[in-house]
Coordinates of C-alpha atoms and ligand atoms in Angstrom, one line a residue:
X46 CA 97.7 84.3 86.0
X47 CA 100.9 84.1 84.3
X48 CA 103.7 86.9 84.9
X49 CA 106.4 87.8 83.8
X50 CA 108.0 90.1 86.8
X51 CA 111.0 92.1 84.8
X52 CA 113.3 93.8 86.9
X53 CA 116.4 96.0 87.6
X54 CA 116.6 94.8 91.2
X55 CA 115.5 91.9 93.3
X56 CA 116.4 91.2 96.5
X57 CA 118.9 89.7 98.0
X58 CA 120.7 89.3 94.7
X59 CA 121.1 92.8 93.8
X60 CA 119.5 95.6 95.4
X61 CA 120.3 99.5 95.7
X62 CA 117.0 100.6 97.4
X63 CA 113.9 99.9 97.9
X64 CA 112.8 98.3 94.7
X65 CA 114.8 95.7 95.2
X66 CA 112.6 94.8 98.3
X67 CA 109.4 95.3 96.7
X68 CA 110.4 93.0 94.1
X69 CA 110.9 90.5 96.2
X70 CA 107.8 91.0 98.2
X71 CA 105.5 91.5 95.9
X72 CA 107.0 88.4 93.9
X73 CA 106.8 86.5 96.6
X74 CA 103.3 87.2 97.4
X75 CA 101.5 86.9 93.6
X76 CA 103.5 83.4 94.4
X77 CA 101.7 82.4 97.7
X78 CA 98.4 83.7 96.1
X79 CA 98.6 80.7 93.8
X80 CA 99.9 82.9 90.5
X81 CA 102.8 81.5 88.2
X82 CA 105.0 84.1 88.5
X83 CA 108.7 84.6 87.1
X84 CA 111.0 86.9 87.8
X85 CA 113.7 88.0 84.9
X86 CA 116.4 90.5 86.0
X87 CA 120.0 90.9 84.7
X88 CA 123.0 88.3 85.7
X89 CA 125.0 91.4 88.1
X90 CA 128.3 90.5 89.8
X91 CA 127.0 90.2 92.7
X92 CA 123.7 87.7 92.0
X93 CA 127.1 85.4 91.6
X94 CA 128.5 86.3 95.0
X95 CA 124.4 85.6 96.4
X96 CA 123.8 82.2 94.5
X97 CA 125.7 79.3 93.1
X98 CA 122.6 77.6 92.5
X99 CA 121.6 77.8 88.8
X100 CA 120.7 76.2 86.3
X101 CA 122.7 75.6 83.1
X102 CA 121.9 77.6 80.0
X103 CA 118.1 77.3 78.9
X104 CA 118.3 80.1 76.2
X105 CA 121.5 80.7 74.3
X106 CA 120.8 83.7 71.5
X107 CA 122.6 87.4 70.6
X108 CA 120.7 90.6 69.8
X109 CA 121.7 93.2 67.6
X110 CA 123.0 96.6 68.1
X111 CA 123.8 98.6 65.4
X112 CA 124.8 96.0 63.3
X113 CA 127.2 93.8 66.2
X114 CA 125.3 90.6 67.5
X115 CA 125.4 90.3 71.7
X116 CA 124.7 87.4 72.9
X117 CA 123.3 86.3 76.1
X118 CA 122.5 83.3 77.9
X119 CA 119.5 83.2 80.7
X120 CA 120.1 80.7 83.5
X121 CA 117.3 79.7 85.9
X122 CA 118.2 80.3 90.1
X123 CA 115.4 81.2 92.6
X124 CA 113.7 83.4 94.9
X125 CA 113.8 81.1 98.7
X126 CA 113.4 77.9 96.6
X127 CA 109.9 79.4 95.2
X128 CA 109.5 82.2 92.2
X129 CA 111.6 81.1 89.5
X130 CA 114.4 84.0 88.7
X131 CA 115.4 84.3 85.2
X132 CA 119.0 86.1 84.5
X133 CA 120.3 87.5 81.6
X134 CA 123.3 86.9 81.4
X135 CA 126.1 89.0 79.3
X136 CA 129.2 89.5 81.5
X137 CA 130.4 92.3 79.5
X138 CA 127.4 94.6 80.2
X139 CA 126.3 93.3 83.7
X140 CA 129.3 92.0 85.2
X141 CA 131.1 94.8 86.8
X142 CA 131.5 96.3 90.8
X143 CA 128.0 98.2 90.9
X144 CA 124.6 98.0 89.1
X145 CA 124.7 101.9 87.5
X146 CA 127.2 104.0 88.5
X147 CA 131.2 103.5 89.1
X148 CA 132.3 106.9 92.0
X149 CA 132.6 109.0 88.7
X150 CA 129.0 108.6 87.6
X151 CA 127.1 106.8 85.4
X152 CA 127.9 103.8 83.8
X153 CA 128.6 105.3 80.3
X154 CA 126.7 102.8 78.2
X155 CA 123.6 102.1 80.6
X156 CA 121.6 103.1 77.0
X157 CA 122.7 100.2 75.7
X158 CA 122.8 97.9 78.8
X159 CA 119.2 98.2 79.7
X160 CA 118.0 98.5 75.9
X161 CA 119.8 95.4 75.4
X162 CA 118.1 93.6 78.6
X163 CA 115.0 95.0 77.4
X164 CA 115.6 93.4 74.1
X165 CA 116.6 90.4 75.6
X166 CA 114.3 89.7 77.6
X167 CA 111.0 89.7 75.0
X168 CA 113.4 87.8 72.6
X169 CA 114.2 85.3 75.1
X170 CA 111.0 84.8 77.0
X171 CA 109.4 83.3 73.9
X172 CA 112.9 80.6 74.1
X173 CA 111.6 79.4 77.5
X174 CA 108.3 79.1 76.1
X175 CA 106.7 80.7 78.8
X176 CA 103.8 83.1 77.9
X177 CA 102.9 85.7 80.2
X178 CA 99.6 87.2 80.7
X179 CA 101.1 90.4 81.8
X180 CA 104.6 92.0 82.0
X181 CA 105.1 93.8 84.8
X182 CA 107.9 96.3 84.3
X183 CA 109.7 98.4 86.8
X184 CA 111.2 101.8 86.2
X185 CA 113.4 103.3 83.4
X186 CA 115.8 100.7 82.8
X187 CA 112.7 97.9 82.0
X188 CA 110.1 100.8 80.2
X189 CA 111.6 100.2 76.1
X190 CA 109.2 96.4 76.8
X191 CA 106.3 98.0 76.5
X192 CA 106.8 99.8 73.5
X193 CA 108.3 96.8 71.7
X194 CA 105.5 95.2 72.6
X195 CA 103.1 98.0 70.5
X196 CA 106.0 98.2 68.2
X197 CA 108.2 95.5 66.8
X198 CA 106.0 92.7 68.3
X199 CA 103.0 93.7 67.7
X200 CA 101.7 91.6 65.1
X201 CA 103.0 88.6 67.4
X202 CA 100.6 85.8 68.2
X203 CA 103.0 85.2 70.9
X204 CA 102.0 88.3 72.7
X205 CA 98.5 88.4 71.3
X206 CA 97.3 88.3 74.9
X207 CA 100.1 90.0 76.6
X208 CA 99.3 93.0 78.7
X209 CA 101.9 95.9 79.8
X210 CA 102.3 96.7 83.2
X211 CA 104.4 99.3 84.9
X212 CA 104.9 100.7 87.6
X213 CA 107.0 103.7 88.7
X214 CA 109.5 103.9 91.7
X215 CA 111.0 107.3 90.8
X216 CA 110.1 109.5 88.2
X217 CA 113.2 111.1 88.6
X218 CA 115.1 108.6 87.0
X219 CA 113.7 108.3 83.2
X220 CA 116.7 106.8 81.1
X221 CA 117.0 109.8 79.1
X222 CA 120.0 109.7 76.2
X223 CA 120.9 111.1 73.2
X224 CA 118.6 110.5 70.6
X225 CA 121.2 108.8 68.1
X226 CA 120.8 105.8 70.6
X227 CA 116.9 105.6 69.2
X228 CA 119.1 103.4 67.0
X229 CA 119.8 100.3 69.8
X230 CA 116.2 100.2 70.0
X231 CA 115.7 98.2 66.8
X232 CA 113.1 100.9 66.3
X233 CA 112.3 103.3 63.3
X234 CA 112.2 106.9 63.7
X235 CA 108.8 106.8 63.5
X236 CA 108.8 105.9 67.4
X237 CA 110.6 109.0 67.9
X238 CA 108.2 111.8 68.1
X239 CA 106.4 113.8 70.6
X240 CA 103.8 111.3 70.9
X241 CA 106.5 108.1 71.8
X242 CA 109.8 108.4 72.6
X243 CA 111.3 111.8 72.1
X244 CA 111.2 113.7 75.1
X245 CA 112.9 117.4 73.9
X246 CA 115.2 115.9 71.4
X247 CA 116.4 113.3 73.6
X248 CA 115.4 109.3 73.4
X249 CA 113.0 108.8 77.0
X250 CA 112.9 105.2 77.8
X251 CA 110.4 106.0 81.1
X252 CA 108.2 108.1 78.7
X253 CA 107.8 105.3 76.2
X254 CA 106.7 102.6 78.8
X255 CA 104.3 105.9 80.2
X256 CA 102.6 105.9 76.9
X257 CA 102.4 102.4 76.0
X258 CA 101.9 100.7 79.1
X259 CA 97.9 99.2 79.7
X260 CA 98.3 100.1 83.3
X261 CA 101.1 102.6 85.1
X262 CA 101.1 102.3 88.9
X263 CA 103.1 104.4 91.3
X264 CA 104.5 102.6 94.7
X265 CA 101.7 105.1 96.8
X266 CA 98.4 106.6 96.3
X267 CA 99.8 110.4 97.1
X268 CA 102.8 109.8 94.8
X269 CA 100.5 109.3 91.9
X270 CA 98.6 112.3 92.3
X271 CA 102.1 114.9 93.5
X272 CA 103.5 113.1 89.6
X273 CA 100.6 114.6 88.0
X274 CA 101.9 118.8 89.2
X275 CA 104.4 120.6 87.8
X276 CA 106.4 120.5 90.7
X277 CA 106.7 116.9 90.8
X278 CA 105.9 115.6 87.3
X279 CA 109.5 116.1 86.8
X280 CA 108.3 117.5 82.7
X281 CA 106.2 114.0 82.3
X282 CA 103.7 115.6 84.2
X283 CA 101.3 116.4 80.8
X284 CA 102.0 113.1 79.2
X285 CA 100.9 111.5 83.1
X286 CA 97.9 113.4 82.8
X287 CA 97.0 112.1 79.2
X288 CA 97.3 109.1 80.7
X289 CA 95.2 109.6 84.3
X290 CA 92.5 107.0 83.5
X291 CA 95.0 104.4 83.5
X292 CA 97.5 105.8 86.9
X293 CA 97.3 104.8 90.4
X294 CA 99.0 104.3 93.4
X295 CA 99.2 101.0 95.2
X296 CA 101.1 101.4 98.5
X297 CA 103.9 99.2 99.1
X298 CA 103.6 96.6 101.4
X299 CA 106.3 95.0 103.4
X300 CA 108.3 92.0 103.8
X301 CA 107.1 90.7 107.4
X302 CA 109.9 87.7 107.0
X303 CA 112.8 89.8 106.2
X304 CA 111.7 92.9 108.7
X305 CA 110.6 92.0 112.2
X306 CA 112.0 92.2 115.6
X307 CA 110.4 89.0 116.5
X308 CA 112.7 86.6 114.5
X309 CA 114.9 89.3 112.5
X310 CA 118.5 87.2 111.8
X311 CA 120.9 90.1 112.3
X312 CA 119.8 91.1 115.4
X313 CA 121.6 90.4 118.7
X314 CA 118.3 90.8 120.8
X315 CA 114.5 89.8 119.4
X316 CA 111.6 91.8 120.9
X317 CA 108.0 92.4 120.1
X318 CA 105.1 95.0 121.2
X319 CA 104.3 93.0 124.1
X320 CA 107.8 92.2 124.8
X321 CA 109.9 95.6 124.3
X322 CA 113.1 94.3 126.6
X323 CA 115.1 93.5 123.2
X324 CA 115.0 96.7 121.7
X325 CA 116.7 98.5 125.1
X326 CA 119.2 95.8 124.5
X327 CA 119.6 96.0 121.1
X328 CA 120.8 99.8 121.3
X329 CA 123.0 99.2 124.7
X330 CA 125.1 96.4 122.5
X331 CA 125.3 98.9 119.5
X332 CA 126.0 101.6 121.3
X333 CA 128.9 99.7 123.4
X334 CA 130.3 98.1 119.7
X335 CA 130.2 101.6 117.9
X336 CA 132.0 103.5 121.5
X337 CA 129.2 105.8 122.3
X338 CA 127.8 106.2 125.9
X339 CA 124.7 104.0 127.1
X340 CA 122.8 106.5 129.1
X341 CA 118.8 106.1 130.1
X342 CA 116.8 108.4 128.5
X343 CA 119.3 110.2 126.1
X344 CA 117.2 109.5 122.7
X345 CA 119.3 107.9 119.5
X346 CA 118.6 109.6 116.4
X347 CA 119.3 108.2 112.8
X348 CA 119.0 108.0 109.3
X349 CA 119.6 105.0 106.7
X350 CA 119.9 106.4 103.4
X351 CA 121.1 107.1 99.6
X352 CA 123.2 110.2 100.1
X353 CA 121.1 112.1 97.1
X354 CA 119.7 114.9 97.4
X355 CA 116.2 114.1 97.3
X356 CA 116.2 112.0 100.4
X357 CA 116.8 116.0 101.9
X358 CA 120.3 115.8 102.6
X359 CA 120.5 119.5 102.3
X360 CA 118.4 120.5 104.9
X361 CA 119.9 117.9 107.7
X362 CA 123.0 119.9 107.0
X363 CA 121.6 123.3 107.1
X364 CA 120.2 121.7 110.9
X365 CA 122.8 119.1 111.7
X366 CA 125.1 121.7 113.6
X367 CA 122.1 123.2 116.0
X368 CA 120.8 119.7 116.5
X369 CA 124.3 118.1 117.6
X370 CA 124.2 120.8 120.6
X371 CA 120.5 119.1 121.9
X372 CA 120.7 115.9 124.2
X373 CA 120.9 113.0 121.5
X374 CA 122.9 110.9 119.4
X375 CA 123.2 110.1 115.8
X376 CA 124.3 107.6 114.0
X377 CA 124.0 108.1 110.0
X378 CA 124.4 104.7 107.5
X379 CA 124.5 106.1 104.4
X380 CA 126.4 106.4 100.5
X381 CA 126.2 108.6 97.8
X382 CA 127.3 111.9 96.7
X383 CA 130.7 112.4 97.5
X384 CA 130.1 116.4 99.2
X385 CA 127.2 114.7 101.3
X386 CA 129.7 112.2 102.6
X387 CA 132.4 114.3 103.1
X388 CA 130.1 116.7 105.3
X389 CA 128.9 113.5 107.0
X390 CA 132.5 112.4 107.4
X391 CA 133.5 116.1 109.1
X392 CA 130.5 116.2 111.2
X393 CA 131.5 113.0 113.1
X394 CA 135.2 114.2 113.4
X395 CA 133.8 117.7 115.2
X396 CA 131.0 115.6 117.6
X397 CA 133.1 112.0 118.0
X398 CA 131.5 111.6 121.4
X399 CA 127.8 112.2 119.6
X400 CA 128.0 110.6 116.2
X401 CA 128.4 108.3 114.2
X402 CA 128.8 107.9 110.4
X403 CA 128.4 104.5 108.2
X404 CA 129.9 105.1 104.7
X405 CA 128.8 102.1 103.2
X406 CA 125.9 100.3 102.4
X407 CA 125.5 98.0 104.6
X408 CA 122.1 95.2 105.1
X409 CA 123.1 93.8 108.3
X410 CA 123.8 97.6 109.6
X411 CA 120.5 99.0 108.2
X412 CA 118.2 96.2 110.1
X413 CA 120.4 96.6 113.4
X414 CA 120.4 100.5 113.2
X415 CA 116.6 100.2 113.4
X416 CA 116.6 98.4 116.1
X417 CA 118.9 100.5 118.0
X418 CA 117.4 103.8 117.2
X419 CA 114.5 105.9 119.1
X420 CA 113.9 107.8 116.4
X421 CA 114.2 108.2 112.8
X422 CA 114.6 111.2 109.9
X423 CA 113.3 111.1 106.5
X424 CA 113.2 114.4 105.6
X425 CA 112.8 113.9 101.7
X426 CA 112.5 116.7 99.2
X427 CA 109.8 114.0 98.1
X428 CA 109.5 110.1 98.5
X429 CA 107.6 107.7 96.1
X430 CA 107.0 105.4 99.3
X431 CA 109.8 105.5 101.6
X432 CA 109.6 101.9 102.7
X433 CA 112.1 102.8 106.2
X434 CA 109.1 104.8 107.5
X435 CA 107.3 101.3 107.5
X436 CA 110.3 99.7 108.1
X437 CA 111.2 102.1 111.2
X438 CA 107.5 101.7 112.9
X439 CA 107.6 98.0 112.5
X440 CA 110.9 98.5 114.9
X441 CA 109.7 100.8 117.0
X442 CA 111.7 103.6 115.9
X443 CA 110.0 106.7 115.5
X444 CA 109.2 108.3 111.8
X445 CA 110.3 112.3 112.0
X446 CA 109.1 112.9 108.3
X447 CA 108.6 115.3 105.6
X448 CA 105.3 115.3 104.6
X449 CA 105.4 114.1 100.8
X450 CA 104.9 111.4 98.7
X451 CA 104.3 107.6 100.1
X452 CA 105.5 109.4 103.7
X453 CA 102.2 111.2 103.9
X454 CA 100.3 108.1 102.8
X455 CA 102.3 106.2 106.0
X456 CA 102.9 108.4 109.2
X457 CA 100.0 110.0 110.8
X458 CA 101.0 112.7 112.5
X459 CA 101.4 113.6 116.2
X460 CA 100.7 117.3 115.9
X461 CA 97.3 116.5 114.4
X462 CA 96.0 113.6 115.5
X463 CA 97.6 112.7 118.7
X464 CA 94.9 109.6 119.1
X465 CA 96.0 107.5 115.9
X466 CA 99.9 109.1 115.5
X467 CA 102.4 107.2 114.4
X468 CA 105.0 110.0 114.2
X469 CA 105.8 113.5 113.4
X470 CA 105.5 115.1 109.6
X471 CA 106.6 118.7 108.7
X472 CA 105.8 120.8 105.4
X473 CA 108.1 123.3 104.5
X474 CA 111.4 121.8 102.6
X475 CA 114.0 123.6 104.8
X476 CA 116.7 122.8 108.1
X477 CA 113.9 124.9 110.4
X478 CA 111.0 122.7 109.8
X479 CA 113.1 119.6 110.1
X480 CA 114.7 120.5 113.2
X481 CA 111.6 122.1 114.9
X482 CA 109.7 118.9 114.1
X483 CA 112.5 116.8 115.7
X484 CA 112.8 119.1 118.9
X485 CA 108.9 118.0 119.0
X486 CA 109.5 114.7 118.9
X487 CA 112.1 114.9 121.2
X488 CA 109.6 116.8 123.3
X489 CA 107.6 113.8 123.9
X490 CA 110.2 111.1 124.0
X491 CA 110.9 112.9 127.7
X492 CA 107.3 111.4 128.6
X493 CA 107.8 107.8 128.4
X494 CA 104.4 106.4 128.6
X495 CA 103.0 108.7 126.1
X496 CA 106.5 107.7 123.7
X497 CA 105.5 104.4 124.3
X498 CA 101.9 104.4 123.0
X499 CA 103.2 106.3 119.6
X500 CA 105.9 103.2 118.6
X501 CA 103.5 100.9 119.8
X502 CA 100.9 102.2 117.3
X503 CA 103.9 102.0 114.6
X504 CA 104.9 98.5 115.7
X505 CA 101.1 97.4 115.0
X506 CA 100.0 99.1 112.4
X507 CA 99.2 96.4 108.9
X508 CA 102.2 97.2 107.0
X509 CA 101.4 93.5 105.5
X510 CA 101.0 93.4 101.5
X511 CA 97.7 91.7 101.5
X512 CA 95.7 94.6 100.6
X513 CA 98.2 96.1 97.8
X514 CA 99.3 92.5 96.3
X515 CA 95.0 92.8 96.1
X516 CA 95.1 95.9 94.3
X517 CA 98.3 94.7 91.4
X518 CA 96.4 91.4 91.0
X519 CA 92.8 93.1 90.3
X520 CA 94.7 95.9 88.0
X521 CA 95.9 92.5 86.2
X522 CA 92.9 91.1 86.1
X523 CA 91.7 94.0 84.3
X524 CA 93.6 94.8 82.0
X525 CA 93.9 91.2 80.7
X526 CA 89.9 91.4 80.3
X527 CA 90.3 94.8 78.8
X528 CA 92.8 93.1 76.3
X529 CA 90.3 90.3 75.1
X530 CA 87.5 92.2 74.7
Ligands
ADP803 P1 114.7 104.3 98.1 O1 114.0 103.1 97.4 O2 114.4 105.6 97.5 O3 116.1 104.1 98.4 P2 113.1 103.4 100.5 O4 113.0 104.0 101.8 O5 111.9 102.9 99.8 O6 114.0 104.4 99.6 O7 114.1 102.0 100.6 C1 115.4 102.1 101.0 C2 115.9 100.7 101.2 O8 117.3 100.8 101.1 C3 115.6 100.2 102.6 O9 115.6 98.8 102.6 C4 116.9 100.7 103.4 O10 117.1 99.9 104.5 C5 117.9 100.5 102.3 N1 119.1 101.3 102.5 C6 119.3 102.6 102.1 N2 120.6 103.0 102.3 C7 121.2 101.9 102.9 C8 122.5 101.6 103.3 N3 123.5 102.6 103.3 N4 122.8 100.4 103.8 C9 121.9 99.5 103.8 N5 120.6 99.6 103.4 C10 120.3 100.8 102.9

């Protein structure tokens, strides 16, 4: 199959969470399983600082908005010398410190970045004469593809054949603006009504690649159902409905290259389920490097996170000051909102013997902190996949969770089924639940041998993406067929 992989984030060139992985992976994969698969994402600042090697220009066009031609180039570099990485390159739009936000907020014109990338890519994938069987688009800032595909392209014979894939990392995010930026689109008003891209006056680039995609997938199976309830659907949650016969989750995989303890690059000590000496030494070095006291059997506690509020911020600071006073440490690598870092930031100056707190974002940190760690917290308000959990187990590092989203799909739960656990889940969205269900963990970190059989279940458990790279490629499969028919 041919496919075009369009993206906001790949990894390593540019990555803010855990999309970027899963584009890498999944690319990655569809490659090894014999499919011609290209990546396209926008030329960021730092893909530069990642990669000299690329090509010269292949395409060399402009695209208009509102009357002012843009132009773009798309170079060629690659993903580890394999999947063929497409950027689009306008240095006034995608050249700059971060990918979407500057500490004030939003990028003011992401509208018209993204609609412009979204523009550019359909325009310029028919330059590099390569014809996809499918477009796979990822979240908000790729969703305006699909509907230019229904729309302005329709009659095409380029993309006769061409079927729209998308799948959703966050519904929270939907690239809603002001619906006088319906004009960048290139699109009449007619594509701006209840039934495509208005969304309650407002232009809804998520909502349009919702209603015109062939296929939507979510990143797990429980995160497609939660989407379809009020409480999590975020408003979409009638138009997902409309749309159930064609939504379902496919469970992330993970990268087993970039995330084990057996070979992992960044750490100072390798270890393995069979051979567990490297992880003891692992947390001795980073506890000696970061000044906190190495002492058998005192349990390290973190968290590697986006400091928003839906990775449950709130309620590990309505907790944070009665679990300092239990025997642990914490170490928290984390950036985001500026309170949450600020609270973060006073927490370690009350409890400098206890904690500590990473204001950056930091790869190299984020791999050795797993390593280090005994335990882990991802108490989200909900969680699409939550890619640490699987990261966490891989490392031995025990998941406490909330029990939502991709979390619930992941970590079995000690409480319930102490034969199969993986780790511990809680319900109720509050500092109580959280810290009762880490003062159970904590409970049975005290018995070693029983500890041991929990990360040794996490360590082993197939996190690999055979089974879901399965799943995208049969979806494909289908919806090509469904096209031709
Ligand atoms: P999300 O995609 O919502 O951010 P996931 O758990 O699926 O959540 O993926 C998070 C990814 O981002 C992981 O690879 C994690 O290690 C990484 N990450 C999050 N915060 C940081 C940080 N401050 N420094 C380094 N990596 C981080």
């Amino acid at each position: 199959m041919k496919i075009l992989f369009v993206t906001p984030e790949l990894y390593p060139f540019a990555k803010t969470g855990g999309l970027a992985d899963y584009s890498s992976s999944l690319a990655l994969k569809l490659y090894e399983m014999g499919h011609d698969v290209r990546v396209i994402m926008p030329k960021y600042r730092s893909v530069r600082s990642i990669t000299t090697e690329m090509s010269a220009s292949l395409v060399q066009h402009s695209i208009e908005l509102l009357n002012i031609a843009f132009e773009f180039t798309i170079v060629q570099a690659s993903l580890e010398d394999k999947v063929p990485v497409y950027l689009v390159e306008n240095d006034g739009f995608f050249d700059r410190e971060e990918l979407y936000h500057t500490r004030y907020g939003d990028y003011p014109d992401n509208a018209v970045r993204y609609i412009f990338f979204n523009r550019a890519v359909l325009d310029g994938v028919k330059r590099l004469d390569f014809r996809p069987d499918i477009i796979h688009c990822n979240d908000w800032q790729t969703s305006l593809i699909p509907v230019l595909l229904r729309s302005k392209y329709k009659s095409d014979p380029y993309f006769k054949q061409t079927a729209a894939f998308l799948t959703i990392h966050n519904l929270a995010y939907q690239g809603s603006y002001w619906h006088y930026d319906m004009k960048l689109t290139g699109l009449g008003w007619e594509y701006f009504t209840p039934d495509t891209l208005e969304f309650y006056g407002r232009l809804n680039l998520l909502k349009g690649g919702i209603l015109f995609s062939d296929m939507i997938t979510t990143v797990s199976p429980n995160y497609a159902r939660e989407i379809c309830s009020k409480k999590h659907g975020h408003g979409l949650e009638g138009i997902l409905k409309q749309r159930k016969k064609n939504l379902c989750g496919i469970l992330n995989g993970i990268d087993l290259q970039t995330w084990s303890p057996e070979t992992d690059p960044h750490l100072p000590a390798h270890y393995s389920h069979t051979s567990m000496a490297g992880k003891t030494e692992n947390k001795r070095l980073f506890l000696q490097e970061f000044g906190l006291r190495s002492k058998p059997g005192l349990p390290l506690v973190c968290m590697i996170s986006r400091l928003e509020s839906l990775k449950g911020i709130d309620i590990l600071l309505a907790m944070c000051q009665e679990m300092m006073h239990l025997s642990l440490q914490f170490v928290v690598l984390g950036k985001g909102r500026f309170d949450y870092q600020e609270a973060l930031t006073a927490l370690q100056q009350q409890y400098p013997d206890k904690m500590r707190y990473f204001q950056a974002f930091d790869e190299k940190l984020a791999h050795r902190i797993e390593a280090a760690a005994d335990i882990i917290l991802l108490p989200s308000l909900y969680e699409p996949c939550g890619l640490n959990a699987m990261y966490s187990m891989r490392y031995g590092t025990v998941p406490v969770v909330r029990k939502t989203g991709g979390l619930a799909d992941t970590v079995i739960d000690f409480q319930t089924n102490p034969a199969r656990a993986t780790g511990f889940t809680f319900n109720s969205y509050s500092g109580k639940a959280l810290l009762q269900c880490l003062k159970n963990a904590l409970g049975l970190f005290a018995k070693q041998k029983s500890w041991r059989q929990l990360m040794l279940r996490g360590m082993t458990a197939d996190f690999s993406w055979d089974k879901s790279a399965k799943q995208y490629t049969e979806l494909y499969s289908h919806i090509i067929k469904r096209k031709t028919e």
